[in-house]
Tab-separated table of C-alpha atoms and ligand atoms in Angstrom:
chain	number	residue	atom	x	y	z
A	20	MET	CA	14.840	11.413	-31.272
A	21	ASN	CA	17.882	13.523	-30.991
A	22	ARG	CA	19.879	11.693	-28.382
A	23	ASP	CA	22.546	14.239	-27.548
A	24	ARG	CA	23.245	14.234	-23.840
A	25	ARG	CA	22.388	17.400	-22.013
A	26	GLU	CA	23.895	18.801	-18.905
A	27	PHE	CA	22.440	21.517	-16.776
A	28	LEU	CA	24.368	23.885	-14.630
A	29	ARG	CA	24.736	22.394	-11.213
A	30	LEU	CA	25.042	23.935	-7.837
A	31	SER	CA	24.554	23.037	-4.235
A	32	LEU	CA	21.655	24.638	-2.503
A	33	GLY	CA	20.843	25.215	1.095
A	34	THR	CA	17.416	24.286	2.324
A	35	ALA	CA	14.974	26.267	0.287
A	36	ALA	CA	11.726	27.612	1.656
A	37	PHE	CA	8.512	26.260	0.182
A	38	ALA	CA	7.394	28.004	-2.926
A	39	ALA	CA	3.976	29.595	-2.971
A	40	LEU	CA	1.838	29.328	-6.051
A	41	PRO	CA	1.578	32.623	-7.880
A	42	PRO	CA	-1.749	34.479	-7.606
A	43	PHE	CA	-4.452	34.383	-10.281
A	44	ALA	CA	-5.097	37.280	-12.592
A	45	THR	CA	-8.117	39.120	-11.430
A	46	ALA	CA	-10.295	40.919	-13.838
A	47	GLN	CA	-10.376	44.643	-13.312
A	48	ASP	CA	-12.259	47.443	-15.028
A	49	ASN	CA	-15.532	45.742	-15.947
A	50	GLY	CA	-14.115	42.276	-16.192
A	51	VAL	CA	-11.155	43.185	-18.410
A	52	ILE	CA	-7.843	41.600	-17.471
A	53	GLN	CA	-4.952	43.992	-17.972
A	54	LEU	CA	-1.829	42.465	-19.468
A	55	THR	CA	1.088	44.820	-19.839
A	56	ALA	CA	4.125	43.636	-21.768
A	57	GLY	CA	7.305	45.394	-20.749
A	58	PRO	CA	10.882	44.983	-19.579
A	59	SER	CA	11.641	43.850	-16.054
A	60	GLU	CA	14.436	42.278	-14.091
A	61	LYS	CA	14.354	38.924	-12.444
A	62	THR	CA	16.919	36.589	-10.975
A	63	LEU	CA	16.700	33.191	-12.620
A	64	TYR	CA	19.557	31.413	-10.924
A	65	PRO	CA	19.876	30.993	-7.152
A	66	GLU	CA	22.086	32.740	-4.636
A	67	GLY	CA	23.864	35.825	-5.762
A	68	ALA	CA	23.354	35.447	-9.490
A	69	ALA	CA	23.081	38.573	-11.591
A	70	PRO	CA	19.512	39.597	-12.427
A	71	SER	CA	18.286	38.911	-15.948
A	72	SER	CA	16.821	41.510	-18.274
A	73	LEU	CA	13.497	39.935	-19.179
A	74	TRP	CA	10.408	40.936	-21.055
A	75	THR	CA	7.351	40.035	-19.044
A	76	TYR	CA	3.604	40.434	-18.616
A	77	ASN	CA	2.701	42.512	-15.564
A	78	SER	CA	6.360	42.415	-14.454
A	79	MET	CA	6.336	38.681	-13.847
A	80	SER	CA	7.457	35.616	-15.734
A	81	PRO	CA	5.418	33.543	-16.119
A	82	GLY	CA	2.755	36.208	-16.520
A	83	PRO	CA	-0.304	36.059	-14.285
A	84	GLU	CA	-2.295	32.840	-14.316
A	85	ILE	CA	-5.537	33.579	-16.091
A	86	ARG	CA	-8.159	31.235	-14.678
A	87	VAL	CA	-11.639	31.090	-16.110
A	88	ARG	CA	-14.444	28.586	-16.452
A	89	LYS	CA	-15.368	26.651	-19.571
A	90	GLY	CA	-17.689	28.647	-21.813
A	91	GLU	CA	-16.762	31.922	-20.185
A	92	ARG	CA	-15.970	35.085	-22.074
A	93	VAL	CA	-12.415	36.334	-21.609
A	94	ARG	CA	-11.500	39.945	-22.153
A	95	VAL	CA	-7.893	41.034	-22.012
A	96	ARG	CA	-6.399	44.401	-22.780
A	97	LEU	CA	-2.817	44.031	-23.935
A	98	THR	CA	-0.696	47.140	-23.487
A	99	ASN	CA	2.679	47.153	-25.169
A	100	ASN	CA	5.490	48.790	-23.205
A	101	LEU	CA	8.173	46.921	-25.118
A	102	GLU	CA	10.536	48.442	-27.603
A	103	GLU	CA	9.131	46.302	-30.421
A	104	PRO	CA	5.642	45.373	-31.636
A	105	THR	CA	3.934	42.387	-30.078
A	106	SER	CA	0.708	40.361	-29.933
A	107	VAL	CA	-0.652	37.581	-27.729
A	108	HIS	CA	-1.602	34.094	-28.891
A	109	TRP	CA	-3.873	31.897	-26.762
A	110	HIS	CA	-2.239	28.565	-27.335
A	111	GLY	CA	-4.614	25.623	-27.700
A	112	ILE	CA	-7.787	27.646	-27.439
A	113	ARG	CA	-10.133	26.840	-30.315
A	114	ILE	CA	-10.694	30.503	-30.717
A	115	ASP	CA	-12.349	32.935	-33.071
A	116	ASN	CA	-9.721	33.549	-35.779
A	117	ALA	CA	-9.610	37.323	-35.306
A	118	MET	CA	-8.516	36.775	-31.678
A	119	ASP	CA	-5.761	34.230	-32.409
A	120	GLY	CA	-3.071	36.847	-31.947
A	121	VAL	CA	-0.754	35.939	-34.817
A	122	SER	CA	1.099	39.025	-35.943
A	123	GLY	CA	1.068	39.262	-39.694
A	124	LEU	CA	-1.712	36.708	-40.210
A	125	THR	CA	-4.669	37.423	-37.949
A	126	GLN	CA	-3.767	40.899	-36.743
A	127	ALA	CA	-1.206	43.639	-37.150
A	128	PRO	CA	1.346	43.596	-34.337
A	129	VAL	CA	0.623	46.129	-31.613
A	130	PRO	CA	3.219	48.932	-31.798
A	131	PRO	CA	5.071	50.118	-28.690
A	132	GLY	CA	2.887	52.365	-26.588
A	133	GLU	CA	-0.374	51.021	-27.970
A	134	SER	CA	-2.901	48.478	-26.826
A	135	PHE	CA	-5.185	45.804	-28.231
A	136	ASP	CA	-8.349	44.249	-26.834
A	137	TYR	CA	-8.782	40.502	-26.955
A	138	ASP	CA	-12.294	39.209	-26.440
A	139	PHE	CA	-13.138	35.544	-26.843
A	140	VAL	CA	-15.008	32.584	-25.408
A	141	VAL	CA	-13.141	29.498	-24.169
A	142	PRO	CA	-14.848	26.380	-25.564
A	143	ASP	CA	-12.725	23.783	-23.765
A	144	SER	CA	-11.691	23.221	-20.182
A	145	GLY	CA	-8.061	22.319	-19.554
A	146	THR	CA	-4.491	23.529	-19.352
A	147	PHE	CA	-3.584	26.145	-21.925
A	148	TRP	CA	-1.149	29.015	-22.093
A	149	TYR	CA	-0.634	32.356	-23.725
A	150	HIS	CA	2.505	33.790	-25.231
A	151	ALA	CA	3.807	36.505	-27.509
A	152	HIS	CA	3.378	35.764	-31.198
A	153	ASN	CA	5.539	38.327	-32.914
A	154	ARG	CA	9.223	37.498	-33.205
A	155	SER	CA	8.352	34.712	-30.783
A	156	TRP	CA	11.866	33.299	-30.851
A	157	ASN	CA	12.920	36.511	-29.139
A	158	GLN	CA	9.876	37.483	-27.088
A	159	VAL	CA	9.002	34.083	-25.631
A	160	ALA	CA	12.639	33.343	-24.794
A	161	ARG	CA	12.755	36.586	-22.800
A	162	GLY	CA	9.762	35.622	-20.705
A	163	LEU	CA	6.561	36.687	-22.469
A	164	TYR	CA	4.206	33.827	-21.608
A	165	GLY	CA	1.806	32.736	-18.910
A	166	PRO	CA	-0.692	29.996	-18.003
A	167	LEU	CA	-4.333	30.048	-19.072
A	168	ILE	CA	-6.349	27.559	-17.054
A	169	VAL	CA	-9.936	26.777	-17.972
A	170	GLU	CA	-11.820	25.011	-15.231
A	171	GLU	CA	-14.366	22.271	-15.819
A	172	PRO	CA	-17.991	23.194	-15.265
A	173	GLU	CA	-18.230	20.708	-12.403
A	174	ALA	CA	-16.164	21.060	-9.253
A	175	GLY	CA	-12.700	19.625	-9.798
A	176	PHE	CA	-9.524	19.615	-7.784
A	177	ASP	CA	-9.621	22.480	-5.327
A	178	ARG	CA	-6.993	25.182	-5.305
A	179	ASP	CA	-4.761	23.318	-2.838
A	180	HIS	CA	-4.760	20.236	-5.025
A	181	ASP	CA	-4.372	21.877	-8.416
A	182	LEU	CA	-0.857	23.083	-9.201
A	183	THR	CA	0.228	24.819	-12.368
A	184	LEU	CA	3.901	24.224	-13.148
A	185	VAL	CA	5.223	26.307	-16.029
A	186	ILE	CA	8.597	24.899	-16.991
A	187	ASP	CA	11.175	26.916	-18.881
A	188	ASP	CA	14.687	26.350	-20.085
A	189	TRP	CA	16.913	29.421	-20.041
A	190	ARG	CA	20.322	30.062	-21.474
A	191	LEU	CA	22.305	31.783	-18.770
A	192	GLY	CA	25.807	33.213	-18.912
A	193	ASN	CA	28.526	32.696	-16.317
A	194	ASP	CA	27.077	35.426	-14.103
A	195	GLY	CA	23.773	33.566	-13.966
A	196	ALA	CA	21.927	36.164	-16.035
A	197	LEU	CA	20.081	35.545	-19.295
A	198	ASP	CA	22.567	35.349	-22.140
A	199	LEU	CA	21.494	38.143	-24.455
A	200	ALA	CA	24.455	38.024	-26.839
A	201	SER	CA	23.431	34.710	-28.364
A	202	PHE	CA	19.892	35.745	-29.313
A	203	GLY	CA	19.282	35.089	-32.981
A	204	SER	CA	22.343	32.892	-33.450
A	205	LEU	CA	22.089	31.258	-36.874
A	206	MET	CA	23.772	28.243	-35.335
A	207	ASP	CA	20.759	27.786	-33.026
A	208	TRP	CA	18.317	28.454	-35.827
A	209	SER	CA	19.791	25.788	-38.075
A	210	HIS	CA	20.354	23.225	-35.313
A	211	GLY	CA	18.164	22.356	-32.335
A	212	GLY	CA	17.003	25.887	-31.508
A	213	ARG	CA	17.941	28.013	-28.529
A	214	MET	CA	18.753	25.359	-25.971
A	215	GLY	CA	19.220	26.531	-22.397
A	216	ASN	CA	21.326	25.395	-19.470
A	217	TRP	CA	19.025	26.152	-16.551
A	218	LEU	CA	15.452	25.245	-15.714
A	219	THR	CA	12.877	27.179	-13.772
A	220	VAL	CA	9.393	26.238	-12.633
A	221	ASN	CA	6.971	29.139	-12.302
A	222	GLY	CA	10.011	31.373	-12.688
A	223	GLU	CA	11.745	29.873	-9.628
A	224	SER	CA	14.951	27.916	-9.423
A	225	LEU	CA	14.465	24.455	-7.958
A	226	PRO	CA	11.287	25.205	-6.033
A	227	THR	CA	9.799	22.841	-3.471
A	228	TYR	CA	6.052	22.517	-3.002
A	229	ALA	CA	4.375	21.032	0.067
A	230	LEU	CA	1.813	18.270	-0.460
A	231	LYS	CA	-0.034	15.898	1.876
A	232	ALA	CA	0.408	12.147	1.767
A	233	GLY	CA	-2.500	10.172	0.372
A	234	GLU	CA	-4.324	13.127	-1.175
A	235	ALA	CA	-4.965	13.469	-4.913
A	236	TYR	CA	-3.247	16.277	-6.813
A	237	ARG	CA	-3.456	17.578	-10.335
A	238	LEU	CA	-0.110	18.827	-11.631
A	239	ARG	CA	-0.470	20.896	-14.788
A	240	LEU	CA	2.857	20.900	-16.602
A	241	ILE	CA	3.316	23.502	-19.315
A	242	CYS	CA	6.489	23.524	-21.400
A	243	ALA	CA	7.316	27.139	-22.221
A	244	ALA	CA	10.791	26.361	-23.550
A	245	ASN	CA	11.755	27.649	-26.982
A	246	ALA	CA	13.392	24.444	-28.057
A	247	ARG	CA	14.002	21.865	-25.370
A	248	VAL	CA	12.158	18.567	-25.412
A	249	PHE	CA	12.031	17.485	-21.795
A	250	GLU	CA	12.591	13.844	-20.997
A	251	LEU	CA	10.545	12.930	-17.951
A	252	ASP	CA	9.391	9.768	-16.253
A	253	PRO	CA	6.252	10.494	-14.241
A	254	ALA	CA	5.811	6.776	-13.517
A	255	ARG	CA	8.760	7.086	-11.091
A	256	PHE	CA	6.392	8.687	-8.617
A	257	GLY	CA	3.329	6.764	-9.656
A	258	ALA	CA	1.700	9.574	-11.591
A	259	LYS	CA	-0.987	8.981	-14.187
A	260	VAL	CA	-1.826	11.179	-17.141
A	261	LEU	CA	-5.132	13.028	-16.929
A	262	ALA	CA	-4.831	15.176	-20.040
A	263	TYR	CA	-2.581	16.128	-22.936
A	264	ASP	CA	-2.509	19.629	-24.377
A	265	GLY	CA	-5.559	20.609	-22.382
A	266	GLN	CA	-7.744	17.683	-23.468
A	267	ALA	CA	-8.760	15.187	-20.802
A	268	LEU	CA	-8.344	11.483	-21.528
A	269	PRO	CA	-11.400	9.269	-20.996
A	270	GLU	CA	-9.589	7.679	-18.025
A	271	PRO	CA	-6.315	8.526	-16.278
A	272	VAL	CA	-3.558	6.343	-17.763
A	273	SER	CA	-0.221	5.096	-16.444
A	274	LEU	CA	2.727	5.545	-18.756
A	275	ASP	CA	4.468	2.254	-19.308
A	276	TYR	CA	7.368	3.711	-21.251
A	277	SER	CA	10.216	6.082	-20.530
A	278	PRO	CA	11.274	8.710	-21.288
A	279	PHE	CA	8.012	10.575	-21.606
A	280	LEU	CA	8.682	13.526	-23.903
A	281	LEU	CA	7.280	16.972	-23.251
A	282	GLY	CA	8.123	19.240	-26.167
A	283	PRO	CA	7.869	22.998	-26.601
A	284	ALA	CA	4.282	24.214	-26.052
A	285	GLN	CA	3.015	20.799	-24.973
A	286	ARG	CA	1.178	20.258	-21.716
A	287	VAL	CA	0.487	17.249	-19.630
A	288	ASP	CA	-1.789	17.082	-16.602
A	289	LEU	CA	-0.650	14.492	-14.095
A	290	LEU	CA	-2.597	12.855	-11.320
A	291	VAL	CA	-0.480	12.018	-8.326
A	292	VAL	CA	-1.373	10.590	-4.930
A	293	PRO	CA	1.952	10.961	-3.159
A	294	GLN	CA	3.108	8.760	-0.301
A	295	GLU	CA	6.589	10.183	0.096
A	296	ASP	CA	8.783	13.037	-1.119
A	297	PHE	CA	9.411	13.067	-4.850
A	298	ALA	CA	10.817	15.257	-7.581
A	299	LEU	CA	10.268	15.899	-11.237
A	300	GLU	CA	13.453	14.987	-12.995
A	301	GLU	CA	14.821	15.745	-16.422
A	302	ILE	CA	16.469	12.475	-17.347
A	303	SER	CA	18.268	13.177	-20.625
A	304	GLY	CA	21.601	13.888	-18.954
A	305	ASP	CA	24.077	11.474	-17.443
A	306	GLU	CA	22.259	11.704	-14.147
A	307	PRO	CA	18.694	12.821	-13.504
A	308	PHE	CA	18.284	16.514	-12.783
A	309	ALA	CA	15.574	17.175	-10.197
A	310	PHE	CA	14.183	20.605	-11.066
A	311	VAL	CA	11.120	20.744	-8.844
A	312	SER	CA	10.632	18.905	-5.581
A	313	PHE	CA	7.616	17.942	-3.553
A	314	LYS	CA	7.819	17.612	0.189
A	315	VAL	CA	5.131	15.225	1.322
A	316	GLU	CA	3.744	15.642	4.786
A	317	GLN	CA	2.663	12.399	6.452
A	318	GLY	CA	-0.461	11.757	8.438
A	319	GLY	CA	-3.879	13.266	8.544
A	320	GLY	CA	-4.449	12.845	4.840
A	321	GLU	CA	-8.051	12.684	3.793
A	322	ALA	CA	-9.234	9.580	2.040
A	323	VAL	CA	-8.412	9.880	-1.634
A	324	SER	CA	-11.195	11.030	-3.804
A	325	VAL	CA	-10.156	11.790	-7.314
A	326	PRO	CA	-12.379	14.337	-9.004
A	327	ARG	CA	-13.372	13.292	-12.486
A	328	ILE	CA	-12.600	15.636	-15.285
A	329	THR	CA	-14.843	15.374	-18.266
A	330	ALA	CA	-13.562	15.419	-21.814
A	331	ASN	CA	-14.415	18.280	-24.136
A	332	ALA	CA	-16.559	17.677	-27.188
A	333	ILE	CA	-14.363	17.814	-30.266
A	334	PRO	CA	-15.720	16.615	-33.598
A	335	GLU	CA	-14.378	13.197	-34.554
A	336	PRO	CA	-12.498	13.075	-37.890
A	337	ASP	CA	-14.159	11.101	-40.684
A	338	LEU	CA	-11.169	9.278	-42.114
A	339	SER	CA	-13.107	7.689	-44.953
A	340	ASN	CA	-13.866	11.119	-46.323
A	341	ALA	CA	-10.768	13.129	-45.708
A	342	LYS	CA	-8.664	15.621	-47.560
A	343	SER	CA	-5.086	14.321	-47.495
A	344	ILE	CA	-2.082	16.584	-47.345
A	345	ARG	CA	1.497	15.436	-47.376
A	346	MET	CA	4.139	17.736	-46.008
A	347	GLU	CA	7.846	17.123	-46.304
A	348	MET	CA	9.983	18.823	-43.713
A	349	THR	CA	13.473	19.561	-44.962
A	350	GLY	CA	16.548	21.645	-44.302
A	351	GLY	CA	18.589	22.472	-41.248
A	352	ALA	CA	22.075	21.413	-40.301
A	353	MET	CA	23.032	18.061	-41.793
A	354	GLY	CA	19.967	18.378	-43.999
A	355	ASP	CA	19.188	19.204	-47.580
A	356	LEU	CA	19.122	22.910	-48.392
A	357	ALA	CA	18.993	22.313	-52.119
A	358	GLU	CA	15.448	23.349	-52.861
A	359	ILE	CA	14.142	26.062	-50.609
A	360	THR	CA	11.934	28.787	-51.966
A	361	TYR	CA	11.388	31.910	-49.907
A	362	LYS	CA	9.118	34.734	-50.988
A	363	GLY	CA	8.920	33.180	-54.419
A	364	ARG	CA	12.687	32.940	-54.905
A	365	ARG	CA	14.930	29.860	-54.887
A	366	LEU	CA	17.622	30.341	-52.233
A	367	GLN	CA	21.237	29.528	-52.858
A	368	GLY	CA	24.730	30.250	-51.540
A	369	GLU	CA	24.810	33.340	-49.362
A	370	ASP	CA	21.020	33.622	-49.363
A	371	PHE	CA	20.789	31.299	-46.386
A	372	GLN	CA	22.776	33.744	-44.256
A	373	THR	CA	21.040	36.847	-45.488
A	374	THR	CA	17.463	35.556	-45.323
A	375	ARG	CA	18.134	33.242	-42.358
A	376	GLN	CA	15.730	30.768	-43.960
A	377	VAL	CA	17.112	27.254	-43.650
A	378	TRP	CA	14.067	25.006	-43.181
A	379	ALA	CA	11.145	24.334	-45.477
A	380	PHE	CA	7.784	22.627	-45.721
A	381	ASN	CA	7.300	21.157	-49.199
A	382	GLY	CA	10.216	23.293	-50.321
A	383	VAL	CA	8.760	26.586	-49.106
A	384	ALA	CA	10.269	28.529	-46.225
A	385	ASN	CA	7.864	30.566	-44.121
A	386	LEU	CA	4.497	32.003	-45.081
A	387	ALA	CA	3.757	32.086	-48.779
A	388	ASP	CA	0.841	33.992	-50.299
A	389	GLU	CA	-0.964	30.727	-50.884
A	390	PRO	CA	-1.833	28.482	-47.947
A	391	LEU	CA	-0.551	24.929	-47.612
A	392	PHE	CA	-4.170	23.894	-48.212
A	393	ARG	CA	-7.724	25.133	-48.081
A	394	ALA	CA	-10.463	23.125	-46.444
A	395	ARG	CA	-14.191	23.369	-46.563
A	396	ARG	CA	-15.715	24.021	-43.196
A	397	GLY	CA	-16.460	20.690	-41.552
A	398	GLU	CA	-14.108	18.736	-43.803
A	399	THR	CA	-11.777	16.179	-42.250
A	400	VAL	CA	-8.121	16.895	-42.968
A	401	VAL	CA	-5.323	14.346	-42.652
A	402	ILE	CA	-1.825	15.807	-42.663
A	403	GLU	CA	1.085	13.482	-43.122
A	404	THR	CA	4.314	15.111	-42.000
A	405	ALA	CA	7.477	13.447	-43.199
A	406	ASN	CA	10.422	14.730	-41.216
A	407	GLU	CA	13.377	14.463	-43.554
A	408	THR	CA	15.643	16.498	-41.293
A	409	ALA	CA	18.146	15.364	-38.693
A	410	TRP	CA	16.182	17.021	-35.879
A	411	VAL	CA	13.081	16.523	-33.794
A	412	HIS	CA	10.276	19.058	-34.293
A	413	ALA	CA	7.193	20.093	-32.338
A	414	MET	CA	4.412	20.819	-34.792
A	415	HIS	CA	1.473	22.952	-33.706
A	416	THR	CA	-1.860	23.618	-35.414
A	417	HIS	CA	-3.648	26.818	-34.546
A	418	GLY	CA	-7.399	26.827	-33.950
A	419	HIS	CA	-7.818	23.036	-33.943
A	420	HIS	CA	-6.946	20.003	-31.885
A	421	PHE	CA	-6.175	16.819	-33.808
A	422	ARG	CA	-5.665	13.151	-33.164
A	423	VAL	CA	-2.279	11.644	-33.959
A	424	ILE	CA	-3.456	8.653	-35.973
A	425	GLU	CA	-0.158	7.168	-37.131
A	426	ARG	CA	3.519	7.412	-36.233
A	427	SER	CA	6.184	5.441	-38.048
A	428	GLY	CA	8.482	3.523	-35.760
A	429	ALA	CA	6.455	4.283	-32.642
A	430	THR	CA	6.560	1.615	-30.003
A	431	ALA	CA	4.234	3.129	-27.428
A	432	ASP	CA	0.536	3.232	-28.169
A	433	ASP	CA	-0.848	6.211	-26.360
A	434	GLY	CA	-4.388	5.720	-27.611
A	435	LYS	CA	-4.500	8.561	-30.175
A	436	PRO	CA	-5.293	11.373	-27.771
A	437	TRP	CA	-6.317	14.848	-28.837
A	438	ARG	CA	-3.361	17.207	-29.013
A	439	ASP	CA	-2.476	20.612	-30.388
A	440	THR	CA	1.268	20.009	-30.664
A	441	PHE	CA	2.997	16.788	-31.699
A	442	LEU	CA	6.598	15.711	-31.813
A	443	VAL	CA	8.051	14.193	-34.922
A	444	GLY	CA	11.523	12.668	-34.725
A	445	PRO	CA	14.230	12.683	-37.390
A	446	GLN	CA	13.173	10.571	-40.369
A	447	GLN	CA	9.820	9.897	-38.725
A	448	THR	CA	6.464	10.219	-40.453
A	449	THR	CA	3.387	11.185	-38.478
A	450	LYS	CA	-0.229	11.530	-39.500
A	451	ILE	CA	-2.699	13.767	-37.754
A	452	ALA	CA	-6.418	14.135	-38.411
A	453	PHE	CA	-8.916	16.799	-37.484
A	454	VAL	CA	-12.171	18.349	-38.586
A	455	ALA	CA	-11.504	21.782	-40.036
A	456	ASP	CA	-14.456	23.395	-38.346
A	457	ASN	CA	-13.035	26.769	-37.419
A	458	PRO	CA	-13.088	29.289	-40.267
A	459	GLY	CA	-10.143	31.534	-40.856
A	460	LYS	CA	-6.423	31.581	-41.498
A	461	TRP	CA	-4.465	29.324	-39.174
A	462	LEU	CA	-0.777	28.744	-38.658
A	463	PHE	CA	0.813	25.324	-38.745
A	464	HIS	CA	4.377	25.607	-37.507
A	465	CYS	CA	7.205	24.128	-35.526
A	466	HIS	CA	7.041	25.354	-31.946
A	467	MET	CA	10.794	25.284	-31.696
A	468	LEU	CA	10.611	28.979	-32.172
A	469	GLU	CA	13.940	29.363	-33.946
A	470	HIS	CA	12.820	26.736	-36.462
A	471	ALA	CA	9.591	28.599	-37.073
A	472	ALA	CA	11.473	31.862	-37.618
A	473	ALA	CA	13.917	30.107	-39.937
A	474	GLY	CA	11.255	28.674	-42.207
A	475	MET	CA	9.147	26.019	-40.449
A	476	ASN	CA	6.018	28.056	-40.638
A	477	THR	CA	3.037	27.660	-42.940
A	478	TRP	CA	-0.684	28.300	-42.873
A	479	PHE	CA	-3.990	26.810	-43.932
A	480	GLU	CA	-7.373	28.289	-44.523
A	481	VAL	CA	-10.782	27.024	-43.471
A	482	GLU	CA	-13.551	28.499	-45.542
A	483	GLU	CA	-16.557	30.196	-43.994
B	526	C2O	CU1	2.056	28.502	-29.151
B	526	C2O	CU2	1.905	29.666	-33.069
B	526	C2O	O1	1.930	29.085	-31.110
B	527	CU	CU1	11.496	22.349	-35.446
């Protein structure tokens, strides 16, 4: 992993009021949820900071929490009030391809002033999210994302015991407002991506939530950062993991290693039965940075009963009969730029500045006409990603969850959970396996959004 030490802006705060959880999106107009993308202002840093010029859904960042039940139909009308085209991707939903929201692959981007209707069924319960998928490096970093929570069919944690925590990492200037000047910096694109210097949770600076001692809570962490890999240690407050990337584990597990990494687009659902005040801390810096606190009220707690969450049914890969793909990840700062082809042309010299393509998968930067591979429907696919760069990456498959079946140099055995986004460290090789059961054209890209824009973006096709 990239071990550079990170420091966040620091400030002293007075006693903050308790944060309230944001409201759910309610369906209006015959069950259609209205999502309007447009500019709005929001203060991201406490006490007297300048407001930031954001792009948001329904004037809030995160956008409204869309909460539905497993198997339900979701209808969303996206209206674009931005100055550039956009689309919405439903991250981690094993969705019908036409609704996947990828501008340039599954739909044309929606021009300013126009709208698009999304209509799909959610097959899995769990913690998911939605975000812009056109010029994502720009649109997501300005605030275009929100949580999408799919409830289990059976009764789970009730509203008071089920907290969604959308974590973002912002780059703020000295006035405390979003730094706009550095958007698109080639330095960021070729290094670790757009790294921020301030964290928010549900759009708030250093919020505090009130919990009751001895009761069981589900904390749904969603990493909406463009590039930051959070280093956390949930074991510090006795939390167990219920789910990764929306998919419940058979049993809640305790993490016996630290740091626990939460990369861009990844989610983790934690189970915590608090006894005393605690905080979620980012521990990569010289001292831990507590970015969300929990005030635990003593006494009167009900006896703990932990609702069970049932795992979704995902087809198990058949490793003895798999199609094997090897993908070498190259390029970037301190990497090899020697053989990168972009739009059929070998890049050299000045080309890297003009095309801004500096990363490649098997020597190809960004989407080529031909997919990385084609799979028959129902075929098991094993993808071996060899990270030959000096940077960590967060690889995401659209339309499918996979099991991470092998990781070179890994010390922790996390039991090969289902995921939709995996981290691969510098010089690390990782193998994932999944059944290609969802027909269509699907992206496979780095979710460090600057890396994706600068070349770490490919696609595969599952035949009808
Ligand atoms: Cu969060 Cu291409 O996706
Ligand atoms: Cu990357």
